[in-house]
Amino acid sequence: MRISQRLQNAPLSGIRKMFDLAGSGAINLSIGEPDVRPPAEALTGMNNAAEKGMNGYGPTPGIPALREAVAERYGIETHNTMITPSGTTALMIVTQSLIDPGDEALVPDPGFVVYGPHTMLSGGLSVSYKLTDDDFQPDIDDIQRKITKRTKAIFLNYPSNPTGGVLSEASFKAVRDIAKDNDIVIISDEVYEPFVYDGVHRSFVSVDDSVVINGFSKMMAVPGWRLGFITAGKEIITDLTKMQYHMCACPNVPAQHGVLSAMPSVNGYLNGVKEIYRKRRDLITKRINDINGMHMNAPRGAFYAFPKFSFPLTSEEFAMRLVKEGLICVPGTAFGENGEKHLRFSYAADEHKISTGMDILEKVANNIKG
């Protein structure tokens, strides 16, 4: 059997590669999987739905009540929403629907690992653009240099995975204006929008010709339920719904009822969870900055640390040394060539694991210097 060339050309996720190296007893800070408990209402709502027999097919764009709840939360109309089987699937649906062979899409470097491959799997070409040092804003000059007649879309991800950056007002306005002037679709991945510790989240939900990806995996700590959602113009949602039908028929019905049950009280839940992550952020930031040869500004959002190091080895070499000592993280180059000299740590883990992991990091860093 011959596998398609496009799939052969798609790279494996560097995050999953490191995750798969985790042995028993290793401190795994490689994957952004929340360790907090989901809202009780979500668990009860999903179980009740399943027990009541809500296990059949549902509407392709999601059950109406959940679409209405999402629309109310973000101040838009119900017809501007669609529930999806995960944020990752949402991104694939969007690229398959918008990107034609020969189209180009601008993707952040460093940036989340699926934007380029999803573009390529849709027949397009991904063109990377740089982020600014330390605050990880889109480099506007670099974006303008990379725009061609074939540029169809630009991906953004704020709060950012892997950097923890939060989009500034100036960057928001600049990207919005560039997209409008060049007839470029903004594809904004905003799955970490509940977790901003400094500043505010600036969403493209209300920006014309933008498609926003979001989800419940991080919001409600249910990544295994695989539920996301898209907000966009009514016409785009209609076309995305057609693509979703061909990919999955409909999202998970009992899980939709679960997150629907938790929507009325989710803000209170998130306030508590955000404070947990804030404490972890402060801990990992201090520990990393106490190590000579490593530095980062405190992440302003999401739950990732993306420190820079000055040691004479590559990101992958550094990460593999840490693996041998029992700490799993992700080399910065898993997120693009501009991630070199960086590592990514997830602090969606308890403080004991973070402290133990940073003990290993400090030990290995000191040995490298020695």
PDB file of N, CA, C and O in Angstrom, residues 14-88:
ATOM      1  N   GLY A  14       6.775  17.435  17.168  1.00  0.00           N
ATOM      2  CA  GLY A  14       7.890  17.379  18.096  1.00  0.00           C
ATOM      3  C   GLY A  14       7.443  17.281  19.539  1.00  0.00           C
ATOM      4  O   GLY A  14       8.171  16.772  20.401  1.00  0.00           O
ATOM      5  N   ILE A  15       6.231  17.756  19.821  1.00  0.00           N
ATOM      6  CA  ILE A  15       5.688  17.660  21.180  1.00  0.00           C
ATOM      7  C   ILE A  15       5.409  16.199  21.505  1.00  0.00           C
ATOM      8  O   ILE A  15       5.800  15.687  22.565  1.00  0.00           O
ATOM      9  N   ARG A  16       4.741  15.522  20.590  1.00  0.00           N
ATOM     10  CA  ARG A  16       4.409  14.117  20.826  1.00  0.00           C
ATOM     11  C   ARG A  16       5.672  13.253  20.881  1.00  0.00           C
ATOM     12  O   ARG A  16       5.745  12.279  21.622  1.00  0.00           O
ATOM     13  N   LYS A  17       6.656  13.620  20.088  1.00  0.00           N
ATOM     14  CA  LYS A  17       7.912  12.883  20.106  1.00  0.00           C
ATOM     15  C   LYS A  17       8.518  12.892  21.503  1.00  0.00           C
ATOM     16  O   LYS A  17       8.957  11.852  22.010  1.00  0.00           O
ATOM     17  N   MET A  18       8.523  14.055  22.143  1.00  0.00           N
ATOM     18  CA  MET A  18       9.094  14.145  23.486  1.00  0.00           C
ATOM     19  C   MET A  18       8.178  13.483  24.509  1.00  0.00           C
ATOM     20  O   MET A  18       8.629  12.822  25.442  1.00  0.00           O
ATOM     21  N   PHE A  19       6.879  13.647  24.336  1.00  0.00           N
ATOM     22  CA  PHE A  19       5.914  13.033  25.252  1.00  0.00           C
ATOM     23  C   PHE A  19       6.087  11.514  25.284  1.00  0.00           C
ATOM     24  O   PHE A  19       6.026  10.883  26.339  1.00  0.00           O
ATOM     25  N   ASP A  20       6.342  10.935  24.104  1.00  0.00           N
ATOM     26  CA  ASP A  20       6.481   9.488  24.014  1.00  0.00           C
ATOM     27  C   ASP A  20       7.761   8.977  24.672  1.00  0.00           C
ATOM     28  O   ASP A  20       7.898   7.771  24.914  1.00  0.00           O
ATOM     29  N   LEU A  21       8.703   9.877  24.960  1.00  0.00           N
ATOM     30  CA  LEU A  21       9.950   9.478  25.622  1.00  0.00           C
ATOM     31  C   LEU A  21       9.795   9.353  27.132  1.00  0.00           C
ATOM     32  O   LEU A  21      10.686   8.835  27.802  1.00  0.00           O
ATOM     33  N   ALA A  22       8.691   9.850  27.659  1.00  0.00           N
ATOM     34  CA  ALA A  22       8.517   9.875  29.111  1.00  0.00           C
ATOM     35  C   ALA A  22       8.369   8.459  29.655  1.00  0.00           C
ATOM     36  O   ALA A  22       7.439   7.735  29.304  1.00  0.00           O
ATOM     37  N   GLY A  23       9.314   8.067  30.506  1.00  0.00           N
ATOM     38  CA  GLY A  23       9.234   6.775  31.155  1.00  0.00           C
ATOM     39  C   GLY A  23       8.608   6.904  32.530  1.00  0.00           C
ATOM     40  O   GLY A  23       8.279   8.002  32.996  1.00  0.00           O
ATOM     41  N   SER A  24       8.428   5.798  33.190  1.00  0.00           N
ATOM     42  CA  SER A  24       7.861   5.832  34.533  1.00  0.00           C
ATOM     43  C   SER A  24       8.818   6.570  35.462  1.00  0.00           C
ATOM     44  O   SER A  24      10.024   6.343  35.443  1.00  0.00           O
ATOM     45  N   GLY A  25       8.284   7.459  36.230  1.00  0.00           N
ATOM     46  CA  GLY A  25       9.096   8.234  37.162  1.00  0.00           C
ATOM     47  C   GLY A  25       9.645   9.524  36.601  1.00  0.00           C
ATOM     48  O   GLY A  25      10.167  10.353  37.348  1.00  0.00           O
ATOM     49  N   ALA A  26       9.545   9.727  35.276  1.00  0.00           N
ATOM     50  CA  ALA A  26      10.037  10.974  34.684  1.00  0.00           C
ATOM     51  C   ALA A  26       9.104  12.131  35.025  1.00  0.00           C
ATOM     52  O   ALA A  26       7.895  11.950  35.183  1.00  0.00           O
ATOM     53  N   ILE A  27       9.674  13.314  35.144  1.00  0.00           N
ATOM     54  CA  ILE A  27       8.887  14.531  35.318  1.00  0.00           C
ATOM     55  C   ILE A  27       8.543  15.042  33.928  1.00  0.00           C
ATOM     56  O   ILE A  27       9.425  15.477  33.182  1.00  0.00           O
ATOM     57  N   ASN A  28       7.276  14.965  33.581  1.00  0.00           N
ATOM     58  CA  ASN A  28       6.864  15.300  32.222  1.00  0.00           C
ATOM     59  C   ASN A  28       6.247  16.692  32.186  1.00  0.00           C
ATOM     60  O   ASN A  28       5.112  16.897  32.610  1.00  0.00           O
ATOM     61  N   LEU A  29       7.023  17.647  31.692  1.00  0.00           N
ATOM     62  CA  LEU A  29       6.531  19.014  31.492  1.00  0.00           C
ATOM     63  C   LEU A  29       6.486  19.333  30.002  1.00  0.00           C
ATOM     64  O   LEU A  29       6.661  20.474  29.592  1.00  0.00           O
ATOM     65  N   SER A  30       6.200  18.295  29.194  1.00  0.00           N
ATOM     66  CA  SER A  30       6.261  18.468  27.745  1.00  0.00           C
ATOM     67  C   SER A  30       4.923  18.790  27.108  1.00  0.00           C
ATOM     68  O   SER A  30       4.891  19.344  26.013  1.00  0.00           O
ATOM     69  N   ILE A  31       3.825  18.444  27.746  1.00  0.00           N
ATOM     70  CA  ILE A  31       2.535  18.557  27.070  1.00  0.00           C
ATOM     71  C   ILE A  31       1.589  19.446  27.878  1.00  0.00           C
ATOM     72  O   ILE A  31       1.593  19.417  29.108  1.00  0.00           O
ATOM     73  N   GLY A  32       0.798  20.232  27.157  1.00  0.00           N
ATOM     74  CA  GLY A  32      -0.118  21.155  27.815  1.00  0.00           C
ATOM     75  C   GLY A  32      -1.433  20.505  28.164  1.00  0.00           C
ATOM     76  O   GLY A  32      -2.480  20.829  27.582  1.00  0.00           O
ATOM     77  N   GLU A  33      -1.387  19.597  29.104  1.00  0.00           N
ATOM     78  CA  GLU A  33      -2.588  18.886  29.531  1.00  0.00           C
ATOM     79  C   GLU A  33      -2.952  19.320  30.947  1.00  0.00           C
ATOM     80  O   GLU A  33      -2.229  18.993  31.894  1.00  0.00           O
ATOM     81  N   PRO A  34      -4.048  20.059  31.104  1.00  0.00           N
ATOM     82  CA  PRO A  34      -4.403  20.535  32.448  1.00  0.00           C
ATOM     83  C   PRO A  34      -4.543  19.395  33.441  1.00  0.00           C
ATOM     84  O   PRO A  34      -5.126  18.350  33.128  1.00  0.00           O
ATOM     85  N   ASP A  35      -3.984  19.596  34.640  1.00  0.00           N
ATOM     86  CA  ASP A  35      -4.092  18.565  35.673  1.00  0.00           C
ATOM     87  C   ASP A  35      -5.170  18.896  36.696  1.00  0.00           C
ATOM     88  O   ASP A  35      -5.351  18.162  37.665  1.00  0.00           O
ATOM     89  N   VAL A  36      -5.890  20.004  36.479  1.00  0.00           N
ATOM     90  CA  VAL A  36      -6.966  20.382  37.400  1.00  0.00           C
ATOM     91  C   VAL A  36      -8.226  19.595  37.048  1.00  0.00           C
ATOM     92  O   VAL A  36      -8.380  19.080  35.931  1.00  0.00           O
ATOM     93  N   ARG A  37      -9.132  19.513  38.014  1.00  0.00           N
ATOM     94  CA  ARG A  37     -10.373  18.766  37.800  1.00  0.00           C
ATOM     95  C   ARG A  37     -11.358  19.605  36.984  1.00  0.00           C
ATOM     96  O   ARG A  37     -11.492  20.811  37.198  1.00  0.00           O
ATOM     97  N   PRO A  38     -12.077  18.980  36.050  1.00  0.00           N
ATOM     98  CA  PRO A  38     -13.081  19.714  35.285  1.00  0.00           C
ATOM     99  C   PRO A  38     -14.200  20.222  36.196  1.00  0.00           C
ATOM    100  O   PRO A  38     -14.372  19.737  37.324  1.00  0.00           O
ATOM    101  N   PRO A  39     -14.991  21.170  35.730  1.00  0.00           N
ATOM    102  CA  PRO A  39     -16.150  21.594  36.502  1.00  0.00           C
ATOM    103  C   PRO A  39     -17.075  20.416  36.795  1.00  0.00           C
ATOM    104  O   PRO A  39     -17.335  19.589  35.917  1.00  0.00           O
ATOM    105  N   ALA A  40     -17.569  20.346  38.011  1.00  0.00           N
ATOM    106  CA  ALA A  40     -18.460  19.246  38.389  1.00  0.00           C
ATOM    107  C   ALA A  40     -19.688  19.211  37.486  1.00  0.00           C
ATOM    108  O   ALA A  40     -20.203  18.133  37.148  1.00  0.00           O
ATOM    109  N   GLU A  41     -20.175  20.392  37.098  1.00  0.00           N
ATOM    110  CA  GLU A  41     -21.369  20.456  36.248  1.00  0.00           C
ATOM    111  C   GLU A  41     -21.128  19.786  34.894  1.00  0.00           C
ATOM    112  O   GLU A  41     -22.046  19.193  34.313  1.00  0.00           O
ATOM    113  N   ALA A  42     -19.898  19.891  34.385  1.00  0.00           N
ATOM    114  CA  ALA A  42     -19.585  19.275  33.105  1.00  0.00           C
ATOM    115  C   ALA A  42     -19.631  17.759  33.203  1.00  0.00           C
ATOM    116  O   ALA A  42     -20.190  17.074  32.330  1.00  0.00           O
ATOM    117  N   LEU A  43     -19.052  17.226  34.252  1.00  0.00           N
ATOM    118  CA  LEU A  43     -19.044  15.772  34.436  1.00  0.00           C
ATOM    119  C   LEU A  43     -20.468  15.234  34.607  1.00  0.00           C
ATOM    120  O   LEU A  43     -20.855  14.237  33.982  1.00  0.00           O
ATOM    121  N   THR A  44     -21.249  15.908  35.455  1.00  0.00           N
ATOM    122  CA  THR A  44     -22.629  15.473  35.685  1.00  0.00           C
ATOM    123  C   THR A  44     -23.457  15.587  34.418  1.00  0.00           C
ATOM    124  O   THR A  44     -24.243  14.690  34.080  1.00  0.00           O
ATOM    125  N   GLY A  45     -23.276  16.699  33.704  1.00  0.00           N
ATOM    126  CA  GLY A  45     -24.059  16.917  32.490  1.00  0.00           C
ATOM    127  C   GLY A  45     -23.775  15.887  31.417  1.00  0.00           C
ATOM    128  O   GLY A  45     -24.704  15.407  30.746  1.00  0.00           O
ATOM    129  N   MET A  46     -22.499  15.516  31.232  1.00  0.00           N
ATOM    130  CA  MET A  46     -22.176  14.508  30.232  1.00  0.00           C
ATOM    131  C   MET A  46     -22.732  13.144  30.630  1.00  0.00           C
ATOM    132  O   MET A  46     -23.333  12.436  29.808  1.00  0.00           O
ATOM    133  N   ASN A  47     -22.538  12.778  31.883  1.00  0.00           N
ATOM    134  CA  ASN A  47     -23.031  11.478  32.336  1.00  0.00           C
ATOM    135  C   ASN A  47     -24.546  11.374  32.222  1.00  0.00           C
ATOM    136  O   ASN A  47     -25.093  10.351  31.791  1.00  0.00           O
ATOM    137  N   ASN A  48     -25.238  12.447  32.629  1.00  0.00           N
ATOM    138  CA  ASN A  48     -26.699  12.439  32.546  1.00  0.00           C
ATOM    139  C   ASN A  48     -27.177  12.308  31.105  1.00  0.00           C
ATOM    140  O   ASN A  48     -28.137  11.588  30.813  1.00  0.00           O
ATOM    141  N   ALA A  49     -26.489  13.018  30.200  1.00  0.00           N
ATOM    142  CA  ALA A  49     -26.885  12.951  28.793  1.00  0.00           C
ATOM    143  C   ALA A  49     -26.734  11.534  28.252  1.00  0.00           C
ATOM    144  O   ALA A  49     -27.624  11.024  27.560  1.00  0.00           O
ATOM    145  N   ALA A  50     -25.620  10.892  28.587  1.00  0.00           N
ATOM    146  CA  ALA A  50     -25.398   9.524  28.116  1.00  0.00           C
ATOM    147  C   ALA A  50     -26.428   8.565  28.699  1.00  0.00           C
ATOM    148  O   ALA A  50     -26.975   7.699  28.002  1.00  0.00           O
ATOM    149  N   GLU A  51     -26.711   8.715  29.995  1.00  0.00           N
ATOM    150  CA  GLU A  51     -27.669   7.825  30.654  1.00  0.00           C
ATOM    151  C   GLU A  51     -29.080   8.017  30.130  1.00  0.00           C
ATOM    152  O   GLU A  51     -29.890   7.078  30.125  1.00  0.00           O
ATOM    153  N   LYS A  52     -29.389   9.232  29.667  1.00  0.00           N
ATOM    154  CA  LYS A  52     -30.726   9.506  29.140  1.00  0.00           C
ATOM    155  C   LYS A  52     -30.862   9.117  27.670  1.00  0.00           C
ATOM    156  O   LYS A  52     -31.895   9.386  27.049  1.00  0.00           O
ATOM    157  N   GLY A  53     -29.814   8.539  27.121  1.00  0.00           N
ATOM    158  CA  GLY A  53     -29.913   8.038  25.757  1.00  0.00           C
ATOM    159  C   GLY A  53     -29.507   9.010  24.678  1.00  0.00           C
ATOM    160  O   GLY A  53     -29.783   8.774  23.493  1.00  0.00           O
ATOM    161  N   MET A  54     -28.835  10.100  25.050  1.00  0.00           N
ATOM    162  CA  MET A  54     -28.406  11.080  24.045  1.00  0.00           C
ATOM    163  C   MET A  54     -27.081  10.639  23.429  1.00  0.00           C
ATOM    164  O   MET A  54     -26.061  11.327  23.504  1.00  0.00           O
ATOM    165  N   ASN A  55     -27.107   9.484  22.790  1.00  0.00           N
ATOM    166  CA  ASN A  55     -25.892   8.877  22.271  1.00  0.00           C
ATOM    167  C   ASN A  55     -25.913   8.701  20.756  1.00  0.00           C
ATOM    168  O   ASN A  55     -25.023   8.051  20.195  1.00  0.00           O
ATOM    169  N   GLY A  56     -26.904   9.263  20.137  1.00  0.00           N
ATOM    170  CA  GLY A  56     -27.008   9.164  18.681  1.00  0.00           C
ATOM    171  C   GLY A  56     -26.340  10.344  18.006  1.00  0.00           C
ATOM    172  O   GLY A  56     -25.661  11.162  18.627  1.00  0.00           O
ATOM    173  N   TYR A  57     -26.543  10.415  16.693  1.00  0.00           N
ATOM    174  CA  TYR A  57     -26.006  11.539  15.930  1.00  0.00           C
ATOM    175  C   TYR A  57     -26.663  12.847  16.371  1.00  0.00           C
ATOM    176  O   TYR A  57     -27.840  12.872  16.748  1.00  0.00           O
ATOM    177  N   GLY A  58     -25.896  13.926  16.286  1.00  0.00           N
ATOM    178  CA  GLY A  58     -26.431  15.253  16.539  1.00  0.00           C
ATOM    179  C   GLY A  58     -26.284  16.115  15.303  1.00  0.00           C
ATOM    180  O   GLY A  58     -25.774  15.661  14.268  1.00  0.00           O
ATOM    181  N   PRO A  59     -26.701  17.374  15.359  1.00  0.00           N
ATOM    182  CA  PRO A  59     -26.536  18.280  14.222  1.00  0.00           C
ATOM    183  C   PRO A  59     -25.060  18.460  13.877  1.00  0.00           C
ATOM    184  O   PRO A  59     -24.210  18.521  14.769  1.00  0.00           O
ATOM    185  N   THR A  60     -24.750  18.553  12.610  1.00  0.00           N
ATOM    186  CA  THR A  60     -23.355  18.685  12.182  1.00  0.00           C
ATOM    187  C   THR A  60     -22.656  19.894  12.809  1.00  0.00           C
ATOM    188  O   THR A  60     -21.504  19.775  13.252  1.00  0.00           O
ATOM    189  N   PRO A  61     -23.281  21.074  12.910  1.00  0.00           N
ATOM    190  CA  PRO A  61     -22.576  22.213  13.511  1.00  0.00           C
ATOM    191  C   PRO A  61     -22.652  22.260  15.032  1.00  0.00           C
ATOM    192  O   PRO A  61     -22.201  23.224  15.642  1.00  0.00           O
ATOM    193  N   GLY A  62     -23.203  21.218  15.655  1.00  0.00           N
ATOM    194  CA  GLY A  62     -23.311  21.196  17.108  1.00  0.00           C
ATOM    195  C   GLY A  62     -24.731  21.372  17.578  1.00  0.00           C
ATOM    196  O   GLY A  62     -25.599  21.875  16.853  1.00  0.00           O
ATOM    197  N   ILE A  63     -24.999  20.964  18.821  1.00  0.00           N
ATOM    198  CA  ILE A  63     -26.360  21.100  19.339  1.00  0.00           C
ATOM    199  C   ILE A  63     -26.691  22.587  19.492  1.00  0.00           C
ATOM    200  O   ILE A  63     -25.840  23.391  19.912  1.00  0.00           O
ATOM    201  N   PRO A  64     -27.901  22.996  19.151  1.00  0.00           N
ATOM    202  CA  PRO A  64     -28.242  24.425  19.143  1.00  0.00           C
ATOM    203  C   PRO A  64     -28.003  25.125  20.478  1.00  0.00           C
ATOM    204  O   PRO A  64     -27.526  26.270  20.504  1.00  0.00           O
ATOM    205  N   ALA A  65     -28.313  24.469  21.584  1.00  0.00           N
ATOM    206  CA  ALA A  65     -28.173  25.132  22.885  1.00  0.00           C
ATOM    207  C   ALA A  65     -26.721  25.488  23.187  1.00  0.00           C
ATOM    208  O   ALA A  65     -26.441  26.539  23.785  1.00  0.00           O
ATOM    209  N   LEU A  66     -25.787  24.638  22.791  1.00  0.00           N
ATOM    210  CA  LEU A  66     -24.380  24.948  23.038  1.00  0.00           C
ATOM    211  C   LEU A  66     -23.902  26.048  22.100  1.00  0.00           C
ATOM    212  O   LEU A  66     -23.132  26.927  22.508  1.00  0.00           O
ATOM    213  N   ARG A  67     -24.341  26.026  20.869  1.00  0.00           N
ATOM    214  CA  ARG A  67     -23.994  27.117  19.950  1.00  0.00           C
ATOM    215  C   ARG A  67     -24.525  28.442  20.490  1.00  0.00           C
ATOM    216  O   ARG A  67     -23.832  29.473  20.422  1.00  0.00           O
ATOM    217  N   GLU A  68     -25.723  28.425  21.039  1.00  0.00           N
ATOM    218  CA  GLU A  68     -26.292  29.648  21.616  1.00  0.00           C
ATOM    219  C   GLU A  68     -25.477  30.112  22.822  1.00  0.00           C
ATOM    220  O   GLU A  68     -25.252  31.316  23.007  1.00  0.00           O
ATOM    221  N   ALA A  69     -25.030  29.169  23.647  1.00  0.00           N
ATOM    222  CA  ALA A  69     -24.246  29.528  24.826  1.00  0.00           C
ATOM    223  C   ALA A  69     -22.904  30.132  24.426  1.00  0.00           C
ATOM    224  O   ALA A  69     -22.428  31.094  25.041  1.00  0.00           O
ATOM    225  N   VAL A  70     -22.276  29.587  23.408  1.00  0.00           N
ATOM    226  CA  VAL A  70     -21.020  30.146  22.906  1.00  0.00           C
ATOM    227  C   VAL A  70     -21.256  31.541  22.344  1.00  0.00           C
ATOM    228  O   VAL A  70     -20.490  32.483  22.610  1.00  0.00           O
ATOM    229  N   ALA A  71     -22.314  31.690  21.561  1.00  0.00           N
ATOM    230  CA  ALA A  71     -22.629  32.998  20.979  1.00  0.00           C
ATOM    231  C   ALA A  71     -22.865  34.038  22.064  1.00  0.00           C
ATOM    232  O   ALA A  71     -22.380  35.187  21.970  1.00  0.00           O
ATOM    233  N   GLU A  72     -23.569  33.668  23.112  1.00  0.00           N
ATOM    234  CA  GLU A  72     -23.829  34.606  24.201  1.00  0.00           C
ATOM    235  C   GLU A  72     -22.533  34.998  24.911  1.00  0.00           C
ATOM    236  O   GLU A  72     -22.323  36.175  25.243  1.00  0.00           O
ATOM    237  N   ARG A  73     -21.655  34.039  25.104  1.00  0.00           N
ATOM    238  CA  ARG A  73     -20.400  34.315  25.810  1.00  0.00           C
ATOM    239  C   ARG A  73     -19.531  35.316  25.045  1.00  0.00           C
ATOM    240  O   ARG A  73     -18.859  36.153  25.641  1.00  0.00           O
ATOM    241  N   TYR A  74     -19.546  35.241  23.713  1.00  0.00           N
ATOM    242  CA  TYR A  74     -18.655  36.077  22.913  1.00  0.00           C
ATOM    243  C   TYR A  74     -19.371  37.219  22.204  1.00  0.00           C
ATOM    244  O   TYR A  74     -18.775  37.915  21.383  1.00  0.00           O
ATOM    245  N   GLY A  75     -20.642  37.418  22.517  1.00  0.00           N
ATOM    246  CA  GLY A  75     -21.358  38.570  21.994  1.00  0.00           C
ATOM    247  C   GLY A  75     -21.614  38.540  20.507  1.00  0.00           C
ATOM    248  O   GLY A  75     -21.566  39.579  19.829  1.00  0.00           O
ATOM    249  N   ILE A  76     -21.901  37.356  19.984  1.00  0.00           N
ATOM    250  CA  ILE A  76     -22.156  37.216  18.551  1.00  0.00           C
ATOM    251  C   ILE A  76     -23.472  36.462  18.356  1.00  0.00           C
ATOM    252  O   ILE A  76     -24.151  36.107  19.314  1.00  0.00           O
ATOM    253  N   GLU A  77     -23.825  36.228  17.101  1.00  0.00           N
ATOM    254  CA  GLU A  77     -25.054  35.502  16.785  1.00  0.00           C
ATOM    255  C   GLU A  77     -24.781  33.998  16.722  1.00  0.00           C
ATOM    256  O   GLU A  77     -23.674  33.570  16.384  1.00  0.00           O
ATOM    257  N   THR A  78     -25.811  33.220  17.002  1.00  0.00           N
ATOM    258  CA  THR A  78     -25.657  31.765  16.998  1.00  0.00           C
ATOM    259  C   THR A  78     -25.181  31.246  15.650  1.00  0.00           C
ATOM    260  O   THR A  78     -24.368  30.316  15.575  1.00  0.00           O
ATOM    261  N   HIS A  79     -25.660  31.872  14.556  1.00  0.00           N
ATOM    262  CA  HIS A  79     -25.260  31.394  13.231  1.00  0.00           C
ATOM    263  C   HIS A  79     -23.798  31.682  12.919  1.00  0.00           C
ATOM    264  O   HIS A  79     -23.295  31.265  11.866  1.00  0.00           O
ATOM    265  N   ASN A  80     -23.120  32.404  13.789  1.00  0.00           N
ATOM    266  CA  ASN A  80     -21.679  32.649  13.629  1.00  0.00           C
ATOM    267  C   ASN A  80     -20.822  31.652  14.397  1.00  0.00           C
ATOM    268  O   ASN A  80     -19.611  31.857  14.548  1.00  0.00           O
ATOM    269  N   THR A  81     -21.408  30.563  14.885  1.00  0.00           N
ATOM    270  CA  THR A  81     -20.679  29.587  15.692  1.00  0.00           C
ATOM    271  C   THR A  81     -20.845  28.175  15.125  1.00  0.00           C
ATOM    272  O   THR A  81     -21.839  27.864  14.460  1.00  0.00           O
ATOM    273  N   MET A  82     -19.855  27.353  15.403  1.00  0.00           N
ATOM    274  CA  MET A  82     -19.939  25.941  15.060  1.00  0.00           C
ATOM    275  C   MET A  82     -19.116  25.159  16.076  1.00  0.00           C
ATOM    276  O   MET A  82     -17.976  25.515  16.360  1.00  0.00           O
ATOM    277  N   ILE A  83     -19.687  24.102  16.628  1.00  0.00           N
ATOM    278  CA  ILE A  83     -18.978  23.235  17.557  1.00  0.00           C
ATOM    279  C   ILE A  83     -18.205  22.199  16.743  1.00  0.00           C
ATOM    280  O   ILE A  83     -18.706  21.691  15.735  1.00  0.00           O
ATOM    281  N   THR A  84     -16.981  21.878  17.170  1.00  0.00           N
ATOM    282  CA  THR A  84     -16.118  20.975  16.413  1.00  0.00           C
ATOM    283  C   THR A  84     -15.543  19.880  17.319  1.00  0.00           C
ATOM    284  O   THR A  84     -15.478  20.050  18.537  1.00  0.00           O
ATOM    285  N   PRO A  85     -15.120  18.767  16.748  1.00  0.00           N
ATOM    286  CA  PRO A  85     -14.449  17.734  17.539  1.00  0.00           C
ATOM    287  C   PRO A  85     -12.976  18.102  17.747  1.00  0.00           C
ATOM    288  O   PRO A  85     -12.105  17.567  17.072  1.00  0.00           O
ATOM    289  N   SER A  86     -12.729  19.035  18.643  1.00  0.00           N
ATOM    290  CA  SER A  86     -11.407  19.520  19.048  1.00  0.00           C
ATOM    291  C   SER A  86     -10.992  20.763  18.280  1.00  0.00           C
ATOM    292  O   SER A  86     -11.459  21.019  17.162  1.00  0.00           O
ATOM    293  N   GLY A  87     -10.090  21.525  18.902  1.00  0.00           N
ATOM    294  CA  GLY A  87      -9.533  22.691  18.234  1.00  0.00           C
ATOM    295  C   GLY A  87      -8.642  22.304  17.071  1.00  0.00           C
ATOM    296  O   GLY A  87      -8.587  23.000  16.045  1.00  0.00           O
ATOM    297  N   THR A  88      -7.915  21.189  17.206  1.00  0.00           N
ATOM    298  CA  THR A  88      -7.055  20.730  16.126  1.00  0.00           C
ATOM    299  C   THR A  88      -7.878  20.377  14.892  1.00  0.00           C
ATOM    300  O   THR A  88      -7.524  20.740  13.764  1.00  0.00           O
TER     301      THR A  88
END
